[in-house]
């Protein structure tokens, strides 16, 4: 039972890291889009 719990925690941590990377990635893309739009507006 304890090993299964540990595996669950590891899986949760992996999912959390993947979600964090995805958030950073999408945020940087949105930032680049906003930046290019600002440059075009100028």
PDB file of C-alpha atoms in Angstrom:
ATOM      1  CA  UNK A   1       0.000   0.000   0.000  1.00  0.00           C
ATOM      2  CA  UNK A   2       2.799   2.400   0.877  1.00  0.00           C
ATOM      3  CA  UNK A   3       4.619   1.747  -2.415  1.00  0.00           C
ATOM      4  CA  UNK A   4       1.447   2.443  -4.366  1.00  0.00           C
ATOM      5  CA  UNK A   5       1.041   5.720  -2.486  1.00  0.00           C
ATOM      6  CA  UNK A   6       4.623   6.683  -3.307  1.00  0.00           C
ATOM      7  CA  UNK A   7       4.039   5.904  -6.989  1.00  0.00           C
ATOM      8  CA  UNK A   8       0.934   8.072  -6.916  1.00  0.00           C
ATOM      9  CA  UNK A   9       2.927  10.974  -5.436  1.00  0.00           C
ATOM     10  CA  UNK A  10       5.612  10.587  -8.124  1.00  0.00           C
ATOM     11  CA  UNK A  11       2.989  10.534 -10.875  1.00  0.00           C
ATOM     12  CA  UNK A  12       1.352  13.601  -9.383  1.00  0.00           C
ATOM     13  CA  UNK A  13       4.710  15.401  -9.288  1.00  0.00           C
ATOM     14  CA  UNK A  14       5.420  14.480 -12.925  1.00  0.00           C
ATOM     15  CA  UNK A  15       1.994  15.743 -14.003  1.00  0.00           C
ATOM     16  CA  UNK A  16       2.558  18.951 -12.022  1.00  0.00           C
ATOM     17  CA  UNK A  17       5.938  19.535 -13.707  1.00  0.00           C
ATOM     18  CA  UNK A  18       4.486  18.867 -17.164  1.00  0.00           C
ATOM     19  CA  UNK A  19       1.628  21.278 -16.443  1.00  0.00           C
ATOM     20  CA  UNK A  20       4.120  23.894 -15.255  1.00  0.00           C
ATOM     21  CA  UNK A  21       6.225  23.533 -18.397  1.00  0.00           C
ATOM     22  CA  UNK A  22       3.094  23.764 -20.547  1.00  0.00           C
ATOM     23  CA  UNK A  23       1.969  26.928 -18.742  1.00  0.00           C
ATOM     24  CA  UNK A  24       5.398  28.528 -19.185  1.00  0.00           C
ATOM     25  CA  UNK A  25       5.455  27.526 -22.851  1.00  0.00           C
ATOM     26  CA  UNK A  26       1.988  28.915 -23.636  1.00  0.00           C
ATOM     27  CA  UNK A  27       2.709  32.068 -21.626  1.00  0.00           C
ATOM     28  CA  UNK A  28       5.920  32.727 -23.566  1.00  0.00           C
ATOM     29  CA  UNK A  29       4.076  32.202 -26.867  1.00  0.00           C
ATOM     30  CA  UNK A  30       1.340  34.634 -25.799  1.00  0.00           C
ATOM     31  CA  UNK A  31       4.024  37.116 -24.715  1.00  0.00           C
ATOM     32  CA  UNK A  32       5.770  36.867 -28.109  1.00  0.00           C
ATOM     33  CA  UNK A  33       2.454  37.376 -29.913  1.00  0.00           C
ATOM     34  CA  UNK A  34       1.654  40.460 -27.823  1.00  0.00           C
ATOM     35  CA  UNK A  35       5.175  41.801 -28.408  1.00  0.00           C
ATOM     36  CA  UNK A  36       4.958  41.341 -32.187  1.00  0.00           C
ATOM     37  CA  UNK A  37       1.533  43.016 -32.241  1.00  0.00           C
ATOM     38  CA  UNK A  38       2.953  45.983 -30.325  1.00  0.00           C
ATOM     39  CA  UNK A  39       5.815  46.258 -32.815  1.00  0.00           C
ATOM     40  CA  UNK A  40       3.363  46.081 -35.745  1.00  0.00           C
ATOM     41  CA  UNK A  41       1.187  48.786 -34.166  1.00  0.00           C
ATOM     42  CA  UNK A  42       4.201  51.092 -33.930  1.00  0.00           C
TER      43      UNK A  42
END
